PDB file of C-alpha atoms in Angstrom:
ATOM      1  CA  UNK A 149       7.400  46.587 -40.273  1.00 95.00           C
ATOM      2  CA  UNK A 150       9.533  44.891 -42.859  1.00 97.00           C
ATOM      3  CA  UNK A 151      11.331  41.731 -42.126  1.00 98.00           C
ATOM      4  CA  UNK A 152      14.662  43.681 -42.496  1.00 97.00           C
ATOM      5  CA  UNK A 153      13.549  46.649 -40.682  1.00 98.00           C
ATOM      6  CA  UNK A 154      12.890  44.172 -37.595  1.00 98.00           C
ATOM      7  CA  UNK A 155      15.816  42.872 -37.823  1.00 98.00           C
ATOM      8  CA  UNK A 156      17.778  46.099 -37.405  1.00 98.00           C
ATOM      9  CA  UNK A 157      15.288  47.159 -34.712  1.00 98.00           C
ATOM     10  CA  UNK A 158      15.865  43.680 -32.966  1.00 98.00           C
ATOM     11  CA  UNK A 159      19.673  44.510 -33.185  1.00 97.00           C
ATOM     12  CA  UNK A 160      20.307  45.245 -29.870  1.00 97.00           C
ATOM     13  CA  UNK A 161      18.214  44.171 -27.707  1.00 97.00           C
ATOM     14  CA  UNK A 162      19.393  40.743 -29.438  1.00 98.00           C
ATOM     15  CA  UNK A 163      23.118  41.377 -28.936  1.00 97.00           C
ATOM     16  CA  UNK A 164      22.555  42.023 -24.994  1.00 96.00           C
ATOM     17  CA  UNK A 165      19.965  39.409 -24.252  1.00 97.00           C
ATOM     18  CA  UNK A 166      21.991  36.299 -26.497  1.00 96.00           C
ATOM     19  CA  UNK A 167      25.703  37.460 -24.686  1.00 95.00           C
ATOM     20  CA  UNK A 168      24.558  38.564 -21.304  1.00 96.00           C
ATOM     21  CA  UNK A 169      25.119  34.627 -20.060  1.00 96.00           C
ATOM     22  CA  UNK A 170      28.540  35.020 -21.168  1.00 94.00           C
ATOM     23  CA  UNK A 171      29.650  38.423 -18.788  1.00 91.00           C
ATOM     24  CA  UNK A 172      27.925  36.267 -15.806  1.00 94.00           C
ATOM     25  CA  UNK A 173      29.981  36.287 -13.089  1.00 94.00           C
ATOM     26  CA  UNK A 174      28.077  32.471 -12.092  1.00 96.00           C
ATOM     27  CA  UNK A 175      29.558  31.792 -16.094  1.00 96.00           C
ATOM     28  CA  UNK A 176      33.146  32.710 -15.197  1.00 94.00           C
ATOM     29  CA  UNK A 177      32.674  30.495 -11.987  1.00 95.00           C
ATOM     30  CA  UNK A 178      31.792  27.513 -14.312  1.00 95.00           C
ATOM     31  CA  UNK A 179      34.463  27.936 -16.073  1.00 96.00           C
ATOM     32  CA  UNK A 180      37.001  27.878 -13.543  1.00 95.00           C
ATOM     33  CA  UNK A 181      35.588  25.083 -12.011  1.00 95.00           C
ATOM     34  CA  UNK A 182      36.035  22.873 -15.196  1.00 94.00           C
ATOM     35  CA  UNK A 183      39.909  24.420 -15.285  1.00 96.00           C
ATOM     36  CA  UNK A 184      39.433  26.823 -17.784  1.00 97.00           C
ATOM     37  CA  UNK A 185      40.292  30.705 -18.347  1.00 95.00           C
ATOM     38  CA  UNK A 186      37.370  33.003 -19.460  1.00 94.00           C
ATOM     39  CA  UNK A 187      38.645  33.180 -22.388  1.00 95.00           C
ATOM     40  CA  UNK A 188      39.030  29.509 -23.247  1.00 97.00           C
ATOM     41  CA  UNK A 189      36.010  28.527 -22.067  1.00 97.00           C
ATOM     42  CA  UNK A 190      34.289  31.513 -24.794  1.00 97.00           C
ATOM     43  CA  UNK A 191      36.123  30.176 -27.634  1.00 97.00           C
ATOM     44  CA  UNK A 192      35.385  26.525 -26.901  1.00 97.00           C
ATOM     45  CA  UNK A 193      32.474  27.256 -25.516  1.00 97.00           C
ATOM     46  CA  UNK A 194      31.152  28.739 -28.929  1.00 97.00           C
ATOM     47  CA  UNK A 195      33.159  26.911 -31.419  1.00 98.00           C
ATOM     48  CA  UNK A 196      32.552  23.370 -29.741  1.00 97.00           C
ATOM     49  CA  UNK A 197      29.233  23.501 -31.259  1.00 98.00           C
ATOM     50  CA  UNK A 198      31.161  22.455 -34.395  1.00 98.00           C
ATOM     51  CA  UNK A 199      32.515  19.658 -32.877  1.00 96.00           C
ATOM     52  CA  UNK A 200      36.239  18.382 -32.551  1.00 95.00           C
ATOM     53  CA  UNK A 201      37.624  20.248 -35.628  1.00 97.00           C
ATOM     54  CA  UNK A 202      40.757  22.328 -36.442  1.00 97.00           C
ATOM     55  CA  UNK A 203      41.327  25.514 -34.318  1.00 97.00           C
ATOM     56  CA  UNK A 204      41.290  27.251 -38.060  1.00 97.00           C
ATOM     57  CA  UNK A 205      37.958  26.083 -39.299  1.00 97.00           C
ATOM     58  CA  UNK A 206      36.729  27.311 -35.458  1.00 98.00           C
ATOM     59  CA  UNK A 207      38.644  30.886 -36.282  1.00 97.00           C
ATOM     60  CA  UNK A 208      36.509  30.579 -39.694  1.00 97.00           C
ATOM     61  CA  UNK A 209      33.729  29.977 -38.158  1.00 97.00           C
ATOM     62  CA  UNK A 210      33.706  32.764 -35.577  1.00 97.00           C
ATOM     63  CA  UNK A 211      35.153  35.129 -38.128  1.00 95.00           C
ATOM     64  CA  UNK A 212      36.163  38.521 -36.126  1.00 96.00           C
ATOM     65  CA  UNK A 213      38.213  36.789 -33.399  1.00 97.00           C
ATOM     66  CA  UNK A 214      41.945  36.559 -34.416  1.00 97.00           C
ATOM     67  CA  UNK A 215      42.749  33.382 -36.086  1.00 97.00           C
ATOM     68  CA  UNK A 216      45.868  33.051 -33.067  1.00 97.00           C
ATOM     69  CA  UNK A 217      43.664  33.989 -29.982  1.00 97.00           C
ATOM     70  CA  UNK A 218      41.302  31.336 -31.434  1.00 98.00           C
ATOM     71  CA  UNK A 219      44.004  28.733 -31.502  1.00 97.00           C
ATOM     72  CA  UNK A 220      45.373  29.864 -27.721  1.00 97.00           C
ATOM     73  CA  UNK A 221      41.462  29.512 -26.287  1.00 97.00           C
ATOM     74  CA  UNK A 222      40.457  25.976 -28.371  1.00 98.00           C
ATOM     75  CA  UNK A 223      44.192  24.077 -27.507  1.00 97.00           C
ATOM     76  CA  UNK A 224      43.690  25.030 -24.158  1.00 97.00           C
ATOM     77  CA  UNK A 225      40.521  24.018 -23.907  1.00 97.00           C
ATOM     78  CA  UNK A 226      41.176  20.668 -25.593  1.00 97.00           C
ATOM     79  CA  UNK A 227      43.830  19.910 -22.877  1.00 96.00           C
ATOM     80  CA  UNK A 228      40.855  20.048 -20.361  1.00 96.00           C
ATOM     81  CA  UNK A 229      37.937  18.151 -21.914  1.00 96.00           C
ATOM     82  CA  UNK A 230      36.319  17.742 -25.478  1.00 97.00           C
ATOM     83  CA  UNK A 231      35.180  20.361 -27.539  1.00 97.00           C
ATOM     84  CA  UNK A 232      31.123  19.299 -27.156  1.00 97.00           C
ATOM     85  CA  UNK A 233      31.479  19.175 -23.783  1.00 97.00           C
ATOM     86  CA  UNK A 234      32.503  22.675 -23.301  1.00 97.00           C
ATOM     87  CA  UNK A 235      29.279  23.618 -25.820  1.00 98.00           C
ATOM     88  CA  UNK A 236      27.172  21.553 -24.025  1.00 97.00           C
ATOM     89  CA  UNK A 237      28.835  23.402 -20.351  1.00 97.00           C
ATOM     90  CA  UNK A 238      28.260  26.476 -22.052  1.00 97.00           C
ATOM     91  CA  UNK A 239      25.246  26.228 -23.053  1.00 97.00           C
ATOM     92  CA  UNK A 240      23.651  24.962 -19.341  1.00 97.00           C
ATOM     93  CA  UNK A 241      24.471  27.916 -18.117  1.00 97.00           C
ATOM     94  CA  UNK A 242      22.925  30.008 -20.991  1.00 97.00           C
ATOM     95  CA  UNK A 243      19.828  27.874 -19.821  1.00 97.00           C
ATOM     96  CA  UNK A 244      20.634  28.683 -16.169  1.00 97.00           C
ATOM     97  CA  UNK A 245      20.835  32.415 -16.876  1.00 97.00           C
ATOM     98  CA  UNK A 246      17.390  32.302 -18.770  1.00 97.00           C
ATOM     99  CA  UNK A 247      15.950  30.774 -15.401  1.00 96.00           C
ATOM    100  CA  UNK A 248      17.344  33.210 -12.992  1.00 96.00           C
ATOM    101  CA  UNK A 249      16.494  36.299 -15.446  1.00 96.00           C
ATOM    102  CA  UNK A 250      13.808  35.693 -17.788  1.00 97.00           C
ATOM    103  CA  UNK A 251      11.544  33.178 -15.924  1.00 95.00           C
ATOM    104  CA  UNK A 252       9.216  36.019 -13.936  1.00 93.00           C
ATOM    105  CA  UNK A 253       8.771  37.652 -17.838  1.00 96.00           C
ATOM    106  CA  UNK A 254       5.521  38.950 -17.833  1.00 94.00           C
ATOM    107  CA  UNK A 255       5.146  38.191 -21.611  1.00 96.00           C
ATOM    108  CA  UNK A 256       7.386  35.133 -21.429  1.00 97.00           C
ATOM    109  CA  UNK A 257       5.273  32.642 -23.268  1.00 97.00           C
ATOM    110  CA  UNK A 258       4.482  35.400 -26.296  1.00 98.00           C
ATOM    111  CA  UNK A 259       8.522  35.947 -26.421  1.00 98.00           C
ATOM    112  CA  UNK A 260       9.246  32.467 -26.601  1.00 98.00           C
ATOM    113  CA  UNK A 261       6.688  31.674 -29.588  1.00 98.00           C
ATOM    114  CA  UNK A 262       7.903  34.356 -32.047  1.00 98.00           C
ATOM    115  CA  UNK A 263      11.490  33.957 -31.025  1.00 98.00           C
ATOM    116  CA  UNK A 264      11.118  30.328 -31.589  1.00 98.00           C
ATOM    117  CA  UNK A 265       9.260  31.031 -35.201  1.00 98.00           C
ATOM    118  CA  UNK A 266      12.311  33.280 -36.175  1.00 98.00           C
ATOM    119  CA  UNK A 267      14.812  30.823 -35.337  1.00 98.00           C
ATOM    120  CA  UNK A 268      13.406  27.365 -36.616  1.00 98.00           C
ATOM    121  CA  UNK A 269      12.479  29.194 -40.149  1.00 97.00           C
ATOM    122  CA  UNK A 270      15.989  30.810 -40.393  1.00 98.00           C
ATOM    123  CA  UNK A 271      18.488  29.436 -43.125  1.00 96.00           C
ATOM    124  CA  UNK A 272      21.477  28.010 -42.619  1.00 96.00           C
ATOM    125  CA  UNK A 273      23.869  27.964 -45.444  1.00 96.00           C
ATOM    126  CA  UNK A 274      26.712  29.948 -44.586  1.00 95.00           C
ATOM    127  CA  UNK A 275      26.382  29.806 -41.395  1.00 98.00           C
ATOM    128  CA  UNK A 276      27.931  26.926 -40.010  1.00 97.00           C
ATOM    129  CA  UNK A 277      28.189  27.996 -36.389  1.00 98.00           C
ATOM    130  CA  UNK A 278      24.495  29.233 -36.072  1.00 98.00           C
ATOM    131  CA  UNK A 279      23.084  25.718 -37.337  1.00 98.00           C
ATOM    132  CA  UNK A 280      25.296  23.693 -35.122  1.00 98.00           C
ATOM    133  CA  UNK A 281      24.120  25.850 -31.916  1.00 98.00           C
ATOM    134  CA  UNK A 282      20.554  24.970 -33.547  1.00 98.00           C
ATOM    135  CA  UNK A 283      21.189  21.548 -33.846  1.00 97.00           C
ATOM    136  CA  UNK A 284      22.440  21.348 -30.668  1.00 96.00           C
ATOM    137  CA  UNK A 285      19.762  19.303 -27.701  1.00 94.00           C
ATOM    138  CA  UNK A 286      18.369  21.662 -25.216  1.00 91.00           C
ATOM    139  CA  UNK A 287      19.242  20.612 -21.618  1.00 88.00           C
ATOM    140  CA  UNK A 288      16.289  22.555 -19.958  1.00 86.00           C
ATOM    141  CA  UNK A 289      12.913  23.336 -21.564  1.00 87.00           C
ATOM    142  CA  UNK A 290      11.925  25.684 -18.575  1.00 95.00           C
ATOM    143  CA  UNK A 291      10.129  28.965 -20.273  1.00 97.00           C
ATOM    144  CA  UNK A 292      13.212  30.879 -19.067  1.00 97.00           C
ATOM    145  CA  UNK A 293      15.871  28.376 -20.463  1.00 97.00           C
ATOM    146  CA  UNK A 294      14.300  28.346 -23.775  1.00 97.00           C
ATOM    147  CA  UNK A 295      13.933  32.112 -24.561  1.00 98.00           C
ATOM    148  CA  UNK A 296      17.638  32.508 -23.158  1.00 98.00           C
ATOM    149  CA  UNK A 297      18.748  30.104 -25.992  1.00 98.00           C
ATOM    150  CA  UNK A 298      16.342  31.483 -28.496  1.00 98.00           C
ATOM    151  CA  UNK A 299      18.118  34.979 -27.559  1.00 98.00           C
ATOM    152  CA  UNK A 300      21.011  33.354 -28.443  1.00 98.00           C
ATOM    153  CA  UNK A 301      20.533  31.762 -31.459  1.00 98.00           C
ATOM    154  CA  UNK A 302      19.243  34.985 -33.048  1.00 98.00           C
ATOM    155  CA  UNK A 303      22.519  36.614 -31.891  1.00 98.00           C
ATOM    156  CA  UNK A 304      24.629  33.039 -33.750  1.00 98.00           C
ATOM    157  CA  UNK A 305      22.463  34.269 -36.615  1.00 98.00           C
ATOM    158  CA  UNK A 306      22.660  37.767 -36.786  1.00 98.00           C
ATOM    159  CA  UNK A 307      26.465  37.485 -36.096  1.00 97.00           C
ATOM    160  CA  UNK A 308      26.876  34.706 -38.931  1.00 98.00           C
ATOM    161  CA  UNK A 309      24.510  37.188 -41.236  1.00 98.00           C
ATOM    162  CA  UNK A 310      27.071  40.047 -40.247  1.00 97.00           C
ATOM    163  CA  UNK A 311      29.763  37.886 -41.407  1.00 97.00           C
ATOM    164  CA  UNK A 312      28.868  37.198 -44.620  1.00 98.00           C
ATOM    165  CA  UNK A 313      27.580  40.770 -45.452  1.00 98.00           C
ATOM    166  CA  UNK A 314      31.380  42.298 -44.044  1.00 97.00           C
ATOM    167  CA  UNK A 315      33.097  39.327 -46.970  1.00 96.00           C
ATOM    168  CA  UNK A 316      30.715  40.422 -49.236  1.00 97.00           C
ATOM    169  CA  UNK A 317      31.179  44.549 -49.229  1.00 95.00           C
ATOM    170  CA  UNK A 318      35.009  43.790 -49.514  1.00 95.00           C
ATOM    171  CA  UNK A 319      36.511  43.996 -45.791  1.00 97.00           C
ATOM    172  CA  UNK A 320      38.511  41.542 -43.701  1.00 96.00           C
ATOM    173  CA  UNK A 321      37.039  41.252 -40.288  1.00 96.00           C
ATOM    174  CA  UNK A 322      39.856  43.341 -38.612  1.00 97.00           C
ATOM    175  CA  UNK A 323      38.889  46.254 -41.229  1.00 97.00           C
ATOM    176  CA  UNK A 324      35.050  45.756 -40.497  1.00 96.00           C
ATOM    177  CA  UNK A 325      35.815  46.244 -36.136  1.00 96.00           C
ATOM    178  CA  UNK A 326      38.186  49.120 -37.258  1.00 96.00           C
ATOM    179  CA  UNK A 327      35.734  50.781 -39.028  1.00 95.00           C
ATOM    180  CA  UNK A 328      32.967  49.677 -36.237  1.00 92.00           C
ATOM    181  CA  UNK A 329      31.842  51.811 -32.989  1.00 91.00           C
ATOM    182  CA  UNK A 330      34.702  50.180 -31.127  1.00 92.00           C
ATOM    183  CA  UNK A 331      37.688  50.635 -33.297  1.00 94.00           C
ATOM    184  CA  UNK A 332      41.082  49.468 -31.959  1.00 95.00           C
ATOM    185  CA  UNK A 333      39.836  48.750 -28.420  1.00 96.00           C
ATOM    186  CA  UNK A 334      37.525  46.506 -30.336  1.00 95.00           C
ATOM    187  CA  UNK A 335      40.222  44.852 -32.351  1.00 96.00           C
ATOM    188  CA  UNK A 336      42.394  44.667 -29.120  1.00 96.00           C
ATOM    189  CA  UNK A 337      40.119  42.662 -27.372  1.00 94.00           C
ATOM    190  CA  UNK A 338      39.419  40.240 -30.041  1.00 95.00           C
ATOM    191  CA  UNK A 339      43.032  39.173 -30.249  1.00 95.00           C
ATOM    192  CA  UNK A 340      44.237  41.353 -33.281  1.00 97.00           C
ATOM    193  CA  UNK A 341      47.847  43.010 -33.250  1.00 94.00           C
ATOM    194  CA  UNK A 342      48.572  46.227 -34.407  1.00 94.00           C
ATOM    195  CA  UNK A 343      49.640  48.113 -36.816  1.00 94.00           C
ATOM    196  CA  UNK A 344      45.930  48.731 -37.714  1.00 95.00           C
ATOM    197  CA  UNK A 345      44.287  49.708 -41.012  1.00 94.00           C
ATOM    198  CA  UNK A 346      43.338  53.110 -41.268  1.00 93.00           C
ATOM    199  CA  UNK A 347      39.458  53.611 -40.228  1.00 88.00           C
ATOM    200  CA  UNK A 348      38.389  56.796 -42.565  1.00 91.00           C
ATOM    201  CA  UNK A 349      38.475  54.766 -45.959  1.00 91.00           C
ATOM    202  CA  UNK A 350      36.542  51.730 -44.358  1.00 95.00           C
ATOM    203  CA  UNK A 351      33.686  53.472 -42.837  1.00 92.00           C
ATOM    204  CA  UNK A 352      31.329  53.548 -45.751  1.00 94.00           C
ATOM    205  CA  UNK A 353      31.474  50.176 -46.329  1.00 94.00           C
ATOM    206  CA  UNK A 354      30.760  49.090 -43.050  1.00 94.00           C
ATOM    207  CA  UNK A 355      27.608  50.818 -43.016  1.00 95.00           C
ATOM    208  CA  UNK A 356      26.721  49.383 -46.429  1.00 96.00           C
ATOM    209  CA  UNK A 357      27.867  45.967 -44.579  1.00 96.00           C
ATOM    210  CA  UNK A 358      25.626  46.584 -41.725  1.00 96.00           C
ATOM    211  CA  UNK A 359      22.458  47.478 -44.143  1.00 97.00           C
ATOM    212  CA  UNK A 360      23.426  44.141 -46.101  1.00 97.00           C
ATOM    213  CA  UNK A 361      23.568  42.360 -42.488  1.00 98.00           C
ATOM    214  CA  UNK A 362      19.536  43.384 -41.584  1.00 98.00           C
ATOM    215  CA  UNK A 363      19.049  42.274 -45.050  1.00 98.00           C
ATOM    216  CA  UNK A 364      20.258  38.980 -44.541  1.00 98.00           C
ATOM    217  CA  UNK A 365      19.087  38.480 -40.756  1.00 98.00           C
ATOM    218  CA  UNK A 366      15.500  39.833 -41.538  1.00 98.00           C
ATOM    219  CA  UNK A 367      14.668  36.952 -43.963  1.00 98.00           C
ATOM    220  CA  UNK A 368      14.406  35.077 -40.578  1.00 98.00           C
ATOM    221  CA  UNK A 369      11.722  37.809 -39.877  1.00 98.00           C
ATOM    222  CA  UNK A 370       9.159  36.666 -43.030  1.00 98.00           C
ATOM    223  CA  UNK A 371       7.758  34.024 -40.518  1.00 98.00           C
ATOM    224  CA  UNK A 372       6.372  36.295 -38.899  1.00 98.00           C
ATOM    225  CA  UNK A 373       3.548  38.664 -40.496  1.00 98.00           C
ATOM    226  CA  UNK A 374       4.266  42.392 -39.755  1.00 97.00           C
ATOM    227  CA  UNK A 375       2.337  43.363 -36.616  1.00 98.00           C
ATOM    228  CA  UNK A 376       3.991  40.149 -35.365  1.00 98.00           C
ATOM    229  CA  UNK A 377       7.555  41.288 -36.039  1.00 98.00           C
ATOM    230  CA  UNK A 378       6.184  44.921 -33.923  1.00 98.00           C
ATOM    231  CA  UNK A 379       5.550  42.621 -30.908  1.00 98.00           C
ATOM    232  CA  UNK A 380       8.485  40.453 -31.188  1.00 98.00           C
ATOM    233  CA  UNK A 381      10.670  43.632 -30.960  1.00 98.00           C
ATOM    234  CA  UNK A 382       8.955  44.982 -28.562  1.00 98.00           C
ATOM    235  CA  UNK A 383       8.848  42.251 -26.454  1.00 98.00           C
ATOM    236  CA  UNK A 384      12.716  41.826 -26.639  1.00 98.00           C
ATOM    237  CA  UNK A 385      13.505  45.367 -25.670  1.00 98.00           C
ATOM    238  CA  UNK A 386      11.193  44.977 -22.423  1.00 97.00           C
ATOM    239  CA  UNK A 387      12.785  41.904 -21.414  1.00 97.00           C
ATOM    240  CA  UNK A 388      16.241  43.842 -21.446  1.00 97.00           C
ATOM    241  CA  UNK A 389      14.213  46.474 -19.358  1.00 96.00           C
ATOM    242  CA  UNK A 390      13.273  43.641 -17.156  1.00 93.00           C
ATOM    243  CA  UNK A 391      16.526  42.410 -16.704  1.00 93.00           C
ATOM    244  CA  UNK A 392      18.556  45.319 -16.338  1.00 89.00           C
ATOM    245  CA  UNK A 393      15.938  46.663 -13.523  1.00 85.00           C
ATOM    246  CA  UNK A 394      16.607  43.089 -11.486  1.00 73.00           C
ATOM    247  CA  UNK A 395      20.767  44.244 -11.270  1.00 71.00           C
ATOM    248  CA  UNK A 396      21.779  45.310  -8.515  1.00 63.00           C
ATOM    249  CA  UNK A 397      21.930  49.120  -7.980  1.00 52.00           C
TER     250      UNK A 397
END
């Protein structure tokens, strides 16, 4: 397996494992107990990584959320309590998540080294966001905690490498979540007003965009040699097995 092919077979399994903290009903709680909406609490909950900067280099930073429903989340978040502080909130309970939902991992320890490997070799120029999350001091070193952040960090990476590759084939982020599976429900939900750009003329360059994206992601992947990168995404997909057989029926 190629460092590129890994990273488009880790795709998913990274996406649901590195958000899945986020959709956490005991993560909505959290925020309402500081005195913030969902929705603030995402946006300054991601972007405060960055520190106390301008709502605008937080839009740039995030890239596909709509440079006003950025500004709405982060001012209303400010009102409430620093930036950091809302990372550093929001990233406890990505820790807390990992304990209640990855501890009792039967490969746990194996998922946690070759995450880890990934991560700590990835580069960061270009992507601001993902090396400020990396930067960032982890407030539980628990097995659990760690390869809940770990899941998350690869997802900060991926989406960073998806951002460039979408700038460099020629679309604006609305175009690229037009032309994506979730079209204008996507770009609905991530703040963006119609009238919309016309999907048919976009698609091929998103999927040119995406194949630039596992490009980009899977040089992250050359830390690992290749029956490494096998188990890695192996590993990943049964721990999104494992967690999805925990829910409630």
């Amino acid at each position: 397996m190629t460092p590129e092919q890994a990273a488009a077979a880790a795709k998913q399994a990274v996406l649901v494992l590195g958000g899945a903290f986020s959709d956490d009903p005991k993560t909505m709680r959290r925020a309402r107990q500081i005195g913030l909406t969902g929705w603030a609490f995402y946006v300054a909950g991601r972007g405060g990584a960055l520190g106390d900067v301008r709502a605008d280099t937080v839009a740039a930073a995030l890239g596909f959320i709509a440079p006003e429903a950025v500004q709405d989340g982060w001012d209303a978040a400010r009102k409430v309590a620093p930036p950091e502080q809302i990372a550093a909130d929001n990233l406890d309970e990505c820790c807390r998540w990992g304990r209640e939902h990855l501890e009792s991992f039967y490969a746990l320890p194996k998922l946690v080294e070759l995450a880890e490997r990934v991560v700590v070799s990835a580069e960061t120029a270009g992507m601001p966001l993902f090396a400020a999350w990396r930067a960032m001091p982890l407030p539980d070193d628990s097995p659990g905690a760690r390869a809940a952040v770990l899941a998350h960090l690869m997802r900060e990476h991926r989406g960073a490498a998806h951002l460039l590759a979408i700038r460099a084939s020629g679309l604006s982020p609305l175009e690229a979540i037009i032309a994506g599976p979730e079209g204008e429900a996507g770009a609905t939900a991530f703040g963006w007003q119609p009238p919309y750009p016309a999907y048919e003329p976009l698609v091929r360059r998103r999927s040119w965009a995406e194949a630039l994206t596992d490009r980009i992601a899977g040089e992250a992947f050359r830390a690992l040699g290749p029956a490494e990168r096998i188990e890695l995404v192996n590993l990943l997909d049964a721990a999104v097995t494992s967690v999805k057989e925990a829910l409630p029926s």
